[in-house]
PDB file of N, CA and C in Angstrom:
ATOM      1  N   MET A   1      -4.804  -2.611 -15.949  1.00  0.00           N
ATOM      2  CA  MET A   1      -6.065  -1.897 -15.795  1.00  0.00           C
ATOM      3  C   MET A   1      -5.821  -0.407 -15.518  1.00  0.00           C
ATOM      4  N   LYS A   2      -6.721   0.422 -15.870  1.00  0.00           N
ATOM      5  CA  LYS A   2      -6.553   1.865 -15.763  1.00  0.00           C
ATOM      6  C   LYS A   2      -6.601   2.305 -14.252  1.00  0.00           C
ATOM      7  N   ARG A   3      -5.610   3.038 -13.907  1.00  0.00           N
ATOM      8  CA  ARG A   3      -5.573   3.595 -12.544  1.00  0.00           C
ATOM      9  C   ARG A   3      -6.654   4.585 -12.337  1.00  0.00           C
ATOM     10  N   LYS A   4      -7.425   4.534 -11.182  1.00  0.00           N
ATOM     11  CA  LYS A   4      -8.399   5.470 -10.970  1.00  0.00           C
ATOM     12  C   LYS A   4      -7.826   6.646 -10.099  1.00  0.00           C
ATOM     13  N   ARG A   5      -8.200   7.858 -10.520  1.00  0.00           N
ATOM     14  CA  ARG A   5      -7.639   9.030  -9.882  1.00  0.00           C
ATOM     15  C   ARG A   5      -8.281   9.381  -8.595  1.00  0.00           C
ATOM     16  N   PHE A   6      -9.663   9.010  -8.428  1.00  0.00           N
ATOM     17  CA  PHE A   6     -10.413   9.370  -7.339  1.00  0.00           C
ATOM     18  C   PHE A   6     -10.870   8.142  -6.584  1.00  0.00           C
ATOM     19  N   THR A   7     -10.831   8.281  -5.212  1.00  0.00           N
ATOM     20  CA  THR A   7     -11.404   7.215  -4.387  1.00  0.00           C
ATOM     21  C   THR A   7     -12.930   7.365  -4.113  1.00  0.00           C
ATOM     22  N   GLU A   8     -13.578   6.408  -3.672  1.00  0.00           N
ATOM     23  CA  GLU A   8     -15.021   6.497  -3.360  1.00  0.00           C
ATOM     24  C   GLU A   8     -15.330   7.728  -2.527  1.00  0.00           C
ATOM     25  N   GLU A   9     -14.458   8.017  -1.499  1.00  0.00           N
ATOM     26  CA  GLU A   9     -14.651   9.006  -0.558  1.00  0.00           C
ATOM     27  C   GLU A   9     -14.640  10.310  -1.284  1.00  0.00           C
ATOM     28  N   GLN A  10     -13.632  10.512  -2.256  1.00  0.00           N
ATOM     29  CA  GLN A  10     -13.499  11.775  -2.946  1.00  0.00           C
ATOM     30  C   GLN A  10     -14.707  11.967  -3.857  1.00  0.00           C
ATOM     31  N   ILE A  11     -15.137  10.846  -4.608  1.00  0.00           N
ATOM     32  CA  ILE A  11     -16.255  10.998  -5.483  1.00  0.00           C
ATOM     33  C   ILE A  11     -17.510  11.437  -4.712  1.00  0.00           C
ATOM     34  N   ILE A  12     -17.711  10.823  -3.661  1.00  0.00           N
ATOM     35  CA  ILE A  12     -18.969  11.158  -2.881  1.00  0.00           C
ATOM     36  C   ILE A  12     -18.853  12.588  -2.304  1.00  0.00           C
ATOM     37  N   GLY A  13     -17.643  12.949  -1.933  1.00  0.00           N
ATOM     38  CA  GLY A  13     -17.424  14.357  -1.488  1.00  0.00           C
ATOM     39  C   GLY A  13     -17.734  15.379  -2.655  1.00  0.00           C
ATOM     40  N   ILE A  14     -17.268  15.082  -3.806  1.00  0.00           N
ATOM     41  CA  ILE A  14     -17.542  15.935  -4.956  1.00  0.00           C
ATOM     42  C   ILE A  14     -19.090  15.955  -5.314  1.00  0.00           C
ATOM     43  N   LEU A  15     -19.738  14.821  -5.187  1.00  0.00           N
ATOM     44  CA  LEU A  15     -21.142  14.743  -5.430  1.00  0.00           C
ATOM     45  C   LEU A  15     -21.932  15.521  -4.285  1.00  0.00           C
ATOM     46  N   ARG A  16     -21.447  15.560  -3.150  1.00  0.00           N
ATOM     47  CA  ARG A  16     -22.102  16.252  -2.052  1.00  0.00           C
ATOM     48  C   ARG A  16     -21.994  17.819  -2.317  1.00  0.00           C
ATOM     49  N   GLU A  17     -20.799  18.175  -2.839  1.00  0.00           N
ATOM     50  CA  GLU A  17     -20.663  19.676  -3.211  1.00  0.00           C
ATOM     51  C   GLU A  17     -21.708  20.016  -4.248  1.00  0.00           C
ATOM     52  N   HIS A  18     -21.927  19.079  -5.218  1.00  0.00           N
ATOM     53  CA  HIS A  18     -22.802  19.283  -6.273  1.00  0.00           C
ATOM     54  C   HIS A  18     -24.300  19.346  -5.696  1.00  0.00           C
ATOM     55  N   GLU A  19     -24.610  18.530  -4.779  1.00  0.00           N
ATOM     56  CA  GLU A  19     -25.898  18.553  -4.208  1.00  0.00           C
ATOM     57  C   GLU A  19     -26.101  19.789  -3.328  1.00  0.00           C
ATOM     58  N   ALA A  20     -25.039  20.330  -2.788  1.00  0.00           N
ATOM     59  CA  ALA A  20     -25.121  21.569  -1.986  1.00  0.00           C
ATOM     60  C   ALA A  20     -25.398  22.811  -2.878  1.00  0.00           C
ATOM     61  N   GLY A  21     -25.340  22.669  -4.206  1.00  0.00           N
ATOM     62  CA  GLY A  21     -25.655  23.750  -5.047  1.00  0.00           C
ATOM     63  C   GLY A  21     -24.494  24.211  -5.920  1.00  0.00           C
ATOM     64  N   ALA A  22     -23.328  23.684  -5.904  1.00  0.00           N
ATOM     65  CA  ALA A  22     -22.265  24.072  -6.735  1.00  0.00           C
ATOM     66  C   ALA A  22     -22.650  23.670  -8.210  1.00  0.00           C
ATOM     67  N   LYS A  23     -22.198  24.584  -9.164  1.00  0.00           N
ATOM     68  CA  LYS A  23     -22.486  24.267 -10.523  1.00  0.00           C
ATOM     69  C   LYS A  23     -21.525  23.218 -11.047  1.00  0.00           C
ATOM     70  N   THR A  24     -22.120  22.392 -11.976  1.00  0.00           N
ATOM     71  CA  THR A  24     -21.335  21.270 -12.526  1.00  0.00           C
ATOM     72  C   THR A  24     -20.167  21.749 -13.247  1.00  0.00           C
ATOM     73  N   ALA A  25     -20.168  22.764 -14.060  1.00  0.00           N
ATOM     74  CA  ALA A  25     -19.102  23.345 -14.792  1.00  0.00           C
ATOM     75  C   ALA A  25     -17.956  23.717 -13.789  1.00  0.00           C
ATOM     76  N   ASP A  26     -18.272  24.388 -12.787  1.00  0.00           N
ATOM     77  CA  ASP A  26     -17.392  24.864 -11.826  1.00  0.00           C
ATOM     78  C   ASP A  26     -16.663  23.651 -11.070  1.00  0.00           C
ATOM     79  N   LEU A  27     -17.414  22.670 -10.689  1.00  0.00           N
ATOM     80  CA  LEU A  27     -16.851  21.404 -10.011  1.00  0.00           C
ATOM     81  C   LEU A  27     -15.927  20.706 -11.006  1.00  0.00           C
ATOM     82  N   ALA A  28     -16.346  20.632 -12.234  1.00  0.00           N
ATOM     83  CA  ALA A  28     -15.500  19.847 -13.193  1.00  0.00           C
ATOM     84  C   ALA A  28     -14.139  20.613 -13.429  1.00  0.00           C
ATOM     85  N   ARG A  29     -14.186  21.963 -13.495  1.00  0.00           N
ATOM     86  CA  ARG A  29     -12.972  22.676 -13.563  1.00  0.00           C
ATOM     87  C   ARG A  29     -12.101  22.617 -12.342  1.00  0.00           C
ATOM     88  N   LYS A  30     -12.660  22.730 -11.169  1.00  0.00           N
ATOM     89  CA  LYS A  30     -12.044  22.693  -9.935  1.00  0.00           C
ATOM     90  C   LYS A  30     -11.314  21.344  -9.699  1.00  0.00           C
ATOM     91  N   HIS A  31     -11.880  20.195 -10.095  1.00  0.00           N
ATOM     92  CA  HIS A  31     -11.304  18.907  -9.838  1.00  0.00           C
ATOM     93  C   HIS A  31     -10.674  18.324 -11.048  1.00  0.00           C
ATOM     94  N   GLY A  32     -10.723  18.969 -12.157  1.00  0.00           N
ATOM     95  CA  GLY A  32     -10.005  18.527 -13.347  1.00  0.00           C
ATOM     96  C   GLY A  32     -10.636  17.284 -14.002  1.00  0.00           C
ATOM     97  N   LEU A  33     -11.920  17.380 -14.150  1.00  0.00           N
ATOM     98  CA  LEU A  33     -12.630  16.241 -14.831  1.00  0.00           C
ATOM     99  C   LEU A  33     -13.751  16.878 -15.667  1.00  0.00           C
ATOM    100  N   SER A  34     -14.416  15.959 -16.480  1.00  0.00           N
ATOM    101  CA  SER A  34     -15.481  16.518 -17.408  1.00  0.00           C
ATOM    102  C   SER A  34     -16.779  16.489 -16.696  1.00  0.00           C
ATOM    103  N   GLU A  35     -17.696  17.244 -17.276  1.00  0.00           N
ATOM    104  CA  GLU A  35     -19.088  17.317 -16.797  1.00  0.00           C
ATOM    105  C   GLU A  35     -19.699  15.914 -16.938  1.00  0.00           C
ATOM    106  N   ALA A  36     -19.387  15.254 -18.025  1.00  0.00           N
ATOM    107  CA  ALA A  36     -19.942  13.932 -18.244  1.00  0.00           C
ATOM    108  C   ALA A  36     -19.543  12.940 -17.095  1.00  0.00           C
ATOM    109  N   THR A  37     -18.298  13.090 -16.638  1.00  0.00           N
ATOM    110  CA  THR A  37     -17.917  12.201 -15.593  1.00  0.00           C
ATOM    111  C   THR A  37     -18.679  12.447 -14.374  1.00  0.00           C
ATOM    112  N   LEU A  38     -18.914  13.756 -14.000  1.00  0.00           N
ATOM    113  CA  LEU A  38     -19.761  13.968 -12.893  1.00  0.00           C
ATOM    114  C   LEU A  38     -21.174  13.362 -12.985  1.00  0.00           C
ATOM    115  N   TYR A  39     -21.787  13.500 -14.195  1.00  0.00           N
ATOM    116  CA  TYR A  39     -23.098  12.997 -14.329  1.00  0.00           C
ATOM    117  C   TYR A  39     -23.083  11.432 -14.196  1.00  0.00           C
ATOM    118  N   ASN A  40     -21.970  10.797 -14.838  1.00  0.00           N
ATOM    119  CA  ASN A  40     -21.843   9.320 -14.637  1.00  0.00           C
ATOM    120  C   ASN A  40     -21.798   8.894 -13.235  1.00  0.00           C
ATOM    121  N   TRP A  41     -21.007   9.669 -12.416  1.00  0.00           N
ATOM    122  CA  TRP A  41     -20.810   9.390 -10.990  1.00  0.00           C
ATOM    123  C   TRP A  41     -22.046   9.538 -10.235  1.00  0.00           C
ATOM    124  N   LYS A  42     -22.821  10.584 -10.712  1.00  0.00           N
ATOM    125  CA  LYS A  42     -24.111  10.840 -10.011  1.00  0.00           C
ATOM    126  C   LYS A  42     -25.058   9.657 -10.289  1.00  0.00           C
ATOM    127  N   ALA A  43     -24.957   9.144 -11.440  1.00  0.00           N
ATOM    128  CA  ALA A  43     -25.897   7.924 -11.808  1.00  0.00           C
ATOM    129  C   ALA A  43     -25.502   6.730 -11.049  1.00  0.00           C
ATOM    130  N   ARG A  44     -24.216   6.619 -10.796  1.00  0.00           N
ATOM    131  CA  ARG A  44     -23.733   5.477 -10.107  1.00  0.00           C
ATOM    132  C   ARG A  44     -23.677   5.532  -8.602  1.00  0.00           C
ATOM    133  N   PHE A  45     -23.231   6.662  -8.145  1.00  0.00           N
ATOM    134  CA  PHE A  45     -23.012   6.877  -6.616  1.00  0.00           C
ATOM    135  C   PHE A  45     -24.102   7.810  -6.004  1.00  0.00           C
ATOM    136  N   GLY A  46     -24.937   8.320  -6.742  1.00  0.00           N
ATOM    137  CA  GLY A  46     -25.919   9.276  -6.227  1.00  0.00           C
ATOM    138  C   GLY A  46     -26.704   8.741  -5.043  1.00  0.00           C
ATOM    139  N   GLY A  47     -26.739   9.424  -4.008  1.00  0.00           N
ATOM    140  CA  GLY A  47     -27.488   9.041  -2.742  1.00  0.00           C
ATOM    141  C   GLY A  47     -26.787   8.049  -1.927  1.00  0.00           C
ATOM    142  N   MET A  48     -25.514   7.618  -2.169  1.00  0.00           N
ATOM    143  CA  MET A  48     -24.763   6.646  -1.412  1.00  0.00           C
ATOM    144  C   MET A  48     -23.924   7.365  -0.355  1.00  0.00           C
ATOM    145  N   ASP A  49     -23.649   6.591   0.760  1.00  0.00           N
ATOM    146  CA  ASP A  49     -22.711   7.014   1.661  1.00  0.00           C
ATOM    147  C   ASP A  49     -21.351   6.337   1.276  1.00  0.00           C
ATOM    148  N   VAL A  50     -20.255   6.623   1.914  1.00  0.00           N
ATOM    149  CA  VAL A  50     -18.964   6.080   1.654  1.00  0.00           C
ATOM    150  C   VAL A  50     -19.012   4.592   1.806  1.00  0.00           C
ATOM    151  N   SER A  51     -19.687   4.081   2.969  1.00  0.00           N
ATOM    152  CA  SER A  51     -19.666   2.686   3.260  1.00  0.00           C
ATOM    153  C   SER A  51     -20.489   1.946   2.197  1.00  0.00           C
ATOM    154  N   ASP A  52     -21.510   2.530   1.669  1.00  0.00           N
ATOM    155  CA  ASP A  52     -22.319   1.902   0.641  1.00  0.00           C
ATOM    156  C   ASP A  52     -21.505   1.684  -0.649  1.00  0.00           C
ATOM    157  N   ALA A  53     -20.646   2.739  -0.966  1.00  0.00           N
ATOM    158  CA  ALA A  53     -19.826   2.576  -2.162  1.00  0.00           C
ATOM    159  C   ALA A  53     -18.793   1.630  -1.998  1.00  0.00           C
ATOM    160  N   LYS A  54     -18.279   1.453  -0.803  1.00  0.00           N
ATOM    161  CA  LYS A  54     -17.203   0.412  -0.487  1.00  0.00           C
ATOM    162  C   LYS A  54     -17.844  -1.033  -0.671  1.00  0.00           C
ATOM    163  N   LYS A  55     -19.041  -1.115  -0.205  1.00  0.00           N
ATOM    164  CA  LYS A  55     -19.799  -2.441  -0.336  1.00  0.00           C
ATOM    165  C   LYS A  55     -20.041  -2.732  -1.766  1.00  0.00           C
ATOM    166  N   LEU A  56     -20.474  -1.726  -2.539  1.00  0.00           N
ATOM    167  CA  LEU A  56     -20.701  -1.802  -4.054  1.00  0.00           C
ATOM    168  C   LEU A  56     -19.417  -2.312  -4.717  1.00  0.00           C
ATOM    169  N   ARG A  57     -18.329  -1.665  -4.370  1.00  0.00           N
ATOM    170  CA  ARG A  57     -16.936  -2.041  -4.947  1.00  0.00           C
ATOM    171  C   ARG A  57     -16.668  -3.571  -4.644  1.00  0.00           C
ATOM    172  N   ALA A  58     -16.862  -3.961  -3.293  1.00  0.00           N
ATOM    173  CA  ALA A  58     -16.590  -5.309  -2.971  1.00  0.00           C
ATOM    174  C   ALA A  58     -17.448  -6.286  -3.722  1.00  0.00           C
ATOM    175  N   LEU A  59     -18.744  -5.960  -3.937  1.00  0.00           N
ATOM    176  CA  LEU A  59     -19.594  -6.825  -4.612  1.00  0.00           C
ATOM    177  C   LEU A  59     -19.210  -6.975  -6.102  1.00  0.00           C
ATOM    178  N   GLU A  60     -18.766  -5.878  -6.670  1.00  0.00           N
ATOM    179  CA  GLU A  60     -18.392  -5.865  -8.077  1.00  0.00           C
ATOM    180  C   GLU A  60     -17.177  -6.715  -8.246  1.00  0.00           C
ATOM    181  N   GLU A  61     -16.201  -6.619  -7.359  1.00  0.00           N
ATOM    182  CA  GLU A  61     -15.002  -7.450  -7.403  1.00  0.00           C
ATOM    183  C   GLU A  61     -15.339  -8.940  -7.267  1.00  0.00           C
ATOM    184  N   GLU A  62     -16.251  -9.210  -6.328  1.00  0.00           N
ATOM    185  CA  GLU A  62     -16.592 -10.626  -6.115  1.00  0.00           C
ATOM    186  C   GLU A  62     -17.294 -11.213  -7.357  1.00  0.00           C
ATOM    187  N   THR A  63     -18.151 -10.364  -7.956  1.00  0.00           N
ATOM    188  CA  THR A  63     -18.852 -10.790  -9.186  1.00  0.00           C
ATOM    189  C   THR A  63     -17.866 -11.056 -10.349  1.00  0.00           C
ATOM    190  N   GLY A  64     -16.885 -10.170 -10.393  1.00  0.00           N
ATOM    191  CA  GLY A  64     -15.862 -10.375 -11.476  1.00  0.00           C
ATOM    192  C   GLY A  64     -15.075 -11.589 -11.205  1.00  0.00           C
ATOM    193  N   LYS A  65     -14.638 -11.943 -10.014  1.00  0.00           N
ATOM    194  CA  LYS A  65     -13.902 -13.155  -9.651  1.00  0.00           C
ATOM    195  C   LYS A  65     -14.800 -14.345 -10.138  1.00  0.00           C
ATOM    196  N   LEU A  66     -16.057 -14.326  -9.706  1.00  0.00           N
ATOM    197  CA  LEU A  66     -16.986 -15.458 -10.001  1.00  0.00           C
ATOM    198  C   LEU A  66     -17.195 -15.692 -11.501  1.00  0.00           C
ATOM    199  N   ASN A  67     -17.297 -14.543 -12.226  1.00  0.00           N
ATOM    200  CA  ASN A  67     -17.384 -14.712 -13.656  1.00  0.00           C
ATOM    201  C   ASN A  67     -16.096 -15.203 -14.382  1.00  0.00           C
ATOM    202  N   ARG A  68     -14.936 -14.805 -13.923  1.00  0.00           N
ATOM    203  CA  ARG A  68     -13.805 -15.318 -14.441  1.00  0.00           C
ATOM    204  C   ARG A  68     -13.593 -16.772 -14.120  1.00  0.00           C
ATOM    205  N   ASN A  69     -14.006 -17.153 -12.884  1.00  0.00           N
ATOM    206  CA  ASN A  69     -13.857 -18.543 -12.471  1.00  0.00           C
ATOM    207  C   ASN A  69     -14.844 -19.485 -13.325  1.00  0.00           C
ATOM    208  N   TYR A  70     -16.090 -18.951 -13.585  1.00  0.00           N
ATOM    209  CA  TYR A  70     -17.038 -19.700 -14.406  1.00  0.00           C
ATOM    210  C   TYR A  70     -16.510 -19.814 -15.769  1.00  0.00           C
ATOM    211  N   GLU A  71     -15.967 -18.728 -16.386  1.00  0.00           N
ATOM    212  CA  GLU A  71     -15.561 -18.828 -17.761  1.00  0.00           C
ATOM    213  C   GLU A  71     -14.323 -19.824 -17.824  1.00  0.00           C
ATOM    214  N   GLY A  72     -13.408 -19.779 -16.812  1.00  0.00           N
ATOM    215  CA  GLY A  72     -12.281 -20.704 -16.853  1.00  0.00           C
ATOM    216  C   GLY A  72     -12.724 -22.149 -16.745  1.00  0.00           C
ATOM    217  N   ARG A  73     -13.757 -22.408 -15.962  1.00  0.00           N
ATOM    218  CA  ARG A  73     -14.206 -23.747 -15.790  1.00  0.00           C
ATOM    219  C   ARG A  73     -14.981 -24.181 -17.033  1.00  0.00           C
ATOM    220  N   HIS A  74     -15.656 -23.281 -17.690  1.00  0.00           N
ATOM    221  CA  HIS A  74     -16.415 -23.637 -18.910  1.00  0.00           C
ATOM    222  C   HIS A  74     -15.392 -23.936 -19.932  1.00  0.00           C
ATOM    223  N   CYS A  75     -14.313 -23.211 -20.078  1.00  0.00           N
ATOM    224  CA  CYS A  75     -13.343 -23.448 -21.100  1.00  0.00           C
ATOM    225  C   CYS A  75     -12.652 -24.866 -20.812  1.00  0.00           C
ATOM    226  N   GLU A  76     -12.395 -25.137 -19.622  1.00  0.00           N
ATOM    227  CA  GLU A  76     -11.784 -26.497 -19.303  1.00  0.00           C
ATOM    228  C   GLU A  76     -12.839 -27.576 -19.671  1.00  0.00           C
ATOM    229  N   LEU A  77     -14.102 -27.424 -19.334  1.00  0.00           N
ATOM    230  CA  LEU A  77     -15.046 -28.355 -19.658  1.00  0.00           C
ATOM    231  C   LEU A  77     -15.186 -28.552 -21.153  1.00  0.00           C
ATOM    232  N   SER A  78     -15.224 -27.397 -21.911  1.00  0.00           N
ATOM    233  CA  SER A  78     -15.353 -27.465 -23.346  1.00  0.00           C
ATOM    234  C   SER A  78     -14.123 -28.184 -23.974  1.00  0.00           C
ATOM    235  N   LYS A  79     -13.021 -28.054 -23.415  1.00  0.00           N
ATOM    236  CA  LYS A  79     -11.745 -28.857 -23.955  1.00  0.00           C
ATOM    237  C   LYS A  79     -11.948 -30.283 -23.733  1.00  0.00           C
ATOM    238  N   ILE A  80     -12.545 -30.636 -22.599  1.00  0.00           N
ATOM    239  CA  ILE A  80     -12.761 -32.118 -22.266  1.00  0.00           C
ATOM    240  C   ILE A  80     -13.836 -32.730 -23.185  1.00  0.00           C
ATOM    241  N   THR A  81     -14.926 -32.025 -23.294  1.00  0.00           N
ATOM    242  CA  THR A  81     -16.148 -32.631 -23.944  1.00  0.00           C
ATOM    243  C   THR A  81     -16.117 -32.303 -25.476  1.00  0.00           C
ATOM    244  N   GLY A  82     -15.346 -31.299 -25.896  1.00  0.00           N
ATOM    245  CA  GLY A  82     -15.397 -30.853 -27.305  1.00  0.00           C
ATOM    246  C   GLY A  82     -16.413 -29.932 -27.752  1.00  0.00           C
ATOM    247  N   ARG A  83     -17.238 -29.551 -26.746  1.00  0.00           N
ATOM    248  CA  ARG A  83     -18.492 -28.606 -27.013  1.00  0.00           C
ATOM    249  C   ARG A  83     -18.060 -27.253 -26.602  1.00  0.00           C
ATOM    250  N   GLN A  84     -18.593 -26.320 -27.390  1.00  0.00           N
ATOM    251  CA  GLN A  84     -18.485 -24.863 -26.970  1.00  0.00           C
ATOM    252  C   GLN A  84     -19.815 -24.202 -27.209  1.00  0.00           C
ATOM    253  N   ARG A  85     -19.978 -23.110 -26.480  1.00  0.00           N
ATOM    254  CA  ARG A  85     -21.143 -22.299 -26.747  1.00  0.00           C
ATOM    255  C   ARG A  85     -20.885 -21.504 -28.055  1.00  0.00           C
ATOM    256  N   PRO A  86     -21.933 -21.353 -28.867  1.00  0.00           N
ATOM    257  CA  PRO A  86     -21.726 -20.590 -30.126  1.00  0.00           C
ATOM    258  C   PRO A  86     -21.316 -19.130 -29.855  1.00  0.00           C
ATOM    259  N   LEU A  87     -20.440 -18.639 -30.611  1.00  0.00           N
ATOM    260  CA  LEU A  87     -20.013 -17.250 -30.700  1.00  0.00           C
ATOM    261  C   LEU A  87     -19.375 -16.775 -29.326  1.00  0.00           C
ATOM    262  N   LYS A  88     -18.797 -17.673 -28.581  1.00  0.00           N
ATOM    263  CA  LYS A  88     -18.270 -17.386 -27.316  1.00  0.00           C
ATOM    264  C   LYS A  88     -16.776 -17.714 -27.339  1.00  0.00           C
ATOM    265  N   ILE A  89     -15.898 -16.792 -27.156  1.00  0.00           N
ATOM    266  CA  ILE A  89     -14.428 -17.056 -27.115  1.00  0.00           C
ATOM    267  C   ILE A  89     -13.957 -17.384 -25.697  1.00  0.00           C
ATOM    268  N   CYS A  90     -13.372 -18.484 -25.474  1.00  0.00           N
ATOM    269  CA  CYS A  90     -12.773 -18.807 -24.173  1.00  0.00           C
ATOM    270  C   CYS A  90     -11.605 -18.160 -23.953  1.00  0.00           C
ATOM    271  N   VAL A  91     -11.434 -17.381 -22.847  1.00  0.00           N
ATOM    272  CA  VAL A  91     -10.287 -16.623 -22.580  1.00  0.00           C
ATOM    273  C   VAL A  91      -9.571 -17.429 -21.384  1.00  0.00           C
ATOM    274  N   THR A  92      -8.316 -17.727 -21.545  1.00  0.00           N
ATOM    275  CA  THR A  92      -7.631 -18.459 -20.534  1.00  0.00           C
ATOM    276  C   THR A  92      -7.364 -17.504 -19.307  1.00  0.00           C
ATOM    277  N   PRO A  93      -7.786 -17.895 -18.113  1.00  0.00           N
ATOM    278  CA  PRO A  93      -7.599 -17.050 -16.970  1.00  0.00           C
ATOM    279  C   PRO A  93      -6.061 -16.975 -16.682  1.00  0.00           C
ATOM    280  N   LYS A  94      -5.716 -15.846 -15.942  1.00  0.00           N
ATOM    281  CA  LYS A  94      -4.287 -15.601 -15.571  1.00  0.00           C
ATOM    282  C   LYS A  94      -3.810 -16.810 -14.634  1.00  0.00           C
ATOM    283  N   LYS A  95      -4.596 -17.104 -13.717  1.00  0.00           N
ATOM    284  CA  LYS A  95      -4.301 -18.336 -12.878  1.00  0.00           C
ATOM    285  C   LYS A  95      -5.240 -19.428 -13.188  1.00  0.00           C
ATOM    286  N   SER A  96      -4.703 -20.616 -13.445  1.00  0.00           N
ATOM    287  CA  SER A  96      -5.661 -21.653 -13.833  1.00  0.00           C
ATOM    288  C   SER A  96      -6.411 -22.051 -12.577  1.00  0.00           C
ATOM    289  N   PRO A  97      -7.736 -22.231 -12.670  1.00  0.00           N
ATOM    290  CA  PRO A  97      -8.525 -22.545 -11.489  1.00  0.00           C
ATOM    291  C   PRO A  97      -8.197 -23.995 -11.072  1.00  0.00           C
ATOM    292  N   GLN A  98      -8.544 -24.239  -9.863  1.00  0.00           N
ATOM    293  CA  GLN A  98      -8.365 -25.555  -9.325  1.00  0.00           C
ATOM    294  C   GLN A  98      -9.254 -26.602  -9.965  1.00  0.00           C
ATOM    295  N   PRO A  99      -8.805 -27.791 -10.146  1.00  0.00           N
ATOM    296  CA  PRO A  99      -9.642 -28.811 -10.945  1.00  0.00           C
ATOM    297  C   PRO A  99     -11.018 -29.014 -10.188  1.00  0.00           C
ATOM    298  N   PHE A 100     -12.023 -29.209 -10.940  1.00  0.00           N
ATOM    299  CA  PHE A 100     -13.351 -29.423 -10.302  1.00  0.00           C
ATOM    300  C   PHE A 100     -13.391 -30.728  -9.596  1.00  0.00           C
ATOM    301  N   GLU A 101     -13.636 -30.729  -8.346  1.00  0.00           N
ATOM    302  CA  GLU A 101     -13.778 -31.905  -7.531  1.00  0.00           C
ATOM    303  C   GLU A 101     -15.250 -32.031  -7.036  1.00  0.00           C
ATOM    304  N   SER A 102     -15.875 -33.104  -7.218  1.00  0.00           N
ATOM    305  CA  SER A 102     -17.279 -33.243  -6.702  1.00  0.00           C
ATOM    306  C   SER A 102     -17.330 -34.280  -5.779  1.00  0.00           C
ATOM    307  N   ASP A 103     -17.945 -34.165  -4.663  1.00  0.00           N
ATOM    308  CA  ASP A 103     -18.209 -35.146  -3.738  1.00  0.00           C
ATOM    309  C   ASP A 103     -19.216 -36.165  -4.143  1.00  0.00           C
ATOM    310  N   GLU A 104     -20.174 -35.711  -5.055  1.00  0.00           N
ATOM    311  CA  GLU A 104     -21.163 -36.563  -5.487  1.00  0.00           C
ATOM    312  C   GLU A 104     -20.748 -37.267  -6.807  1.00  0.00           C
ATOM    313  N   GLY A 105     -21.356 -38.285  -7.188  1.00  0.00           N
ATOM    314  CA  GLY A 105     -20.994 -38.872  -8.425  1.00  0.00           C
ATOM    315  C   GLY A 105     -21.628 -38.122  -9.611  1.00  0.00           C
ATOM    316  N   THR A 106     -21.360 -38.455 -10.718  1.00  0.00           N
ATOM    317  CA  THR A 106     -21.941 -37.778 -11.906  1.00  0.00           C
ATOM    318  C   THR A 106     -23.383 -38.308 -12.145  1.00  0.00           C
ATOM    319  N   PRO A 107     -24.280 -37.386 -12.445  1.00  0.00           N
ATOM    320  CA  PRO A 107     -25.708 -37.837 -12.602  1.00  0.00           C
ATOM    321  C   PRO A 107     -25.797 -38.648 -13.842  1.00  0.00           C
ATOM    322  N   ASP A 108     -26.700 -39.622 -13.774  1.00  0.00           N
ATOM    323  CA  ASP A 108     -26.920 -40.535 -15.042  1.00  0.00           C
ATOM    324  C   ASP A 108     -27.946 -39.719 -15.840  1.00  0.00           C
ATOM    325  N   ASP A 109     -27.500 -39.499 -17.167  1.00  0.00           N
ATOM    326  CA  ASP A 109     -28.270 -38.752 -18.092  1.00  0.00           C
ATOM    327  C   ASP A 109     -28.581 -39.740 -19.248  1.00  0.00           C
TER     328      ASP A 109
END
């Protein structure tokens, strides 16, 4: 994964400079980034505090883990049943998820 050069604290600090009246071109030159990056940051982090940005990052990480877990379980299930969703490629997760254990019986369909 690509290494990020700026932390949430730094990004929000740069955006605060922009809100204080600094020109976009000057900020981009000063911090070594493009004007488009500043506008993307503003769209994503605009109006946030550092604590809000950290919460956002934690939620995004949790969502990613849940999605990878879901895809891994779907792939396992599709191997067992022989069914797959159309136009969906199953990607094997790096760590195989724990086998699905249900306390309840299987529903009668």
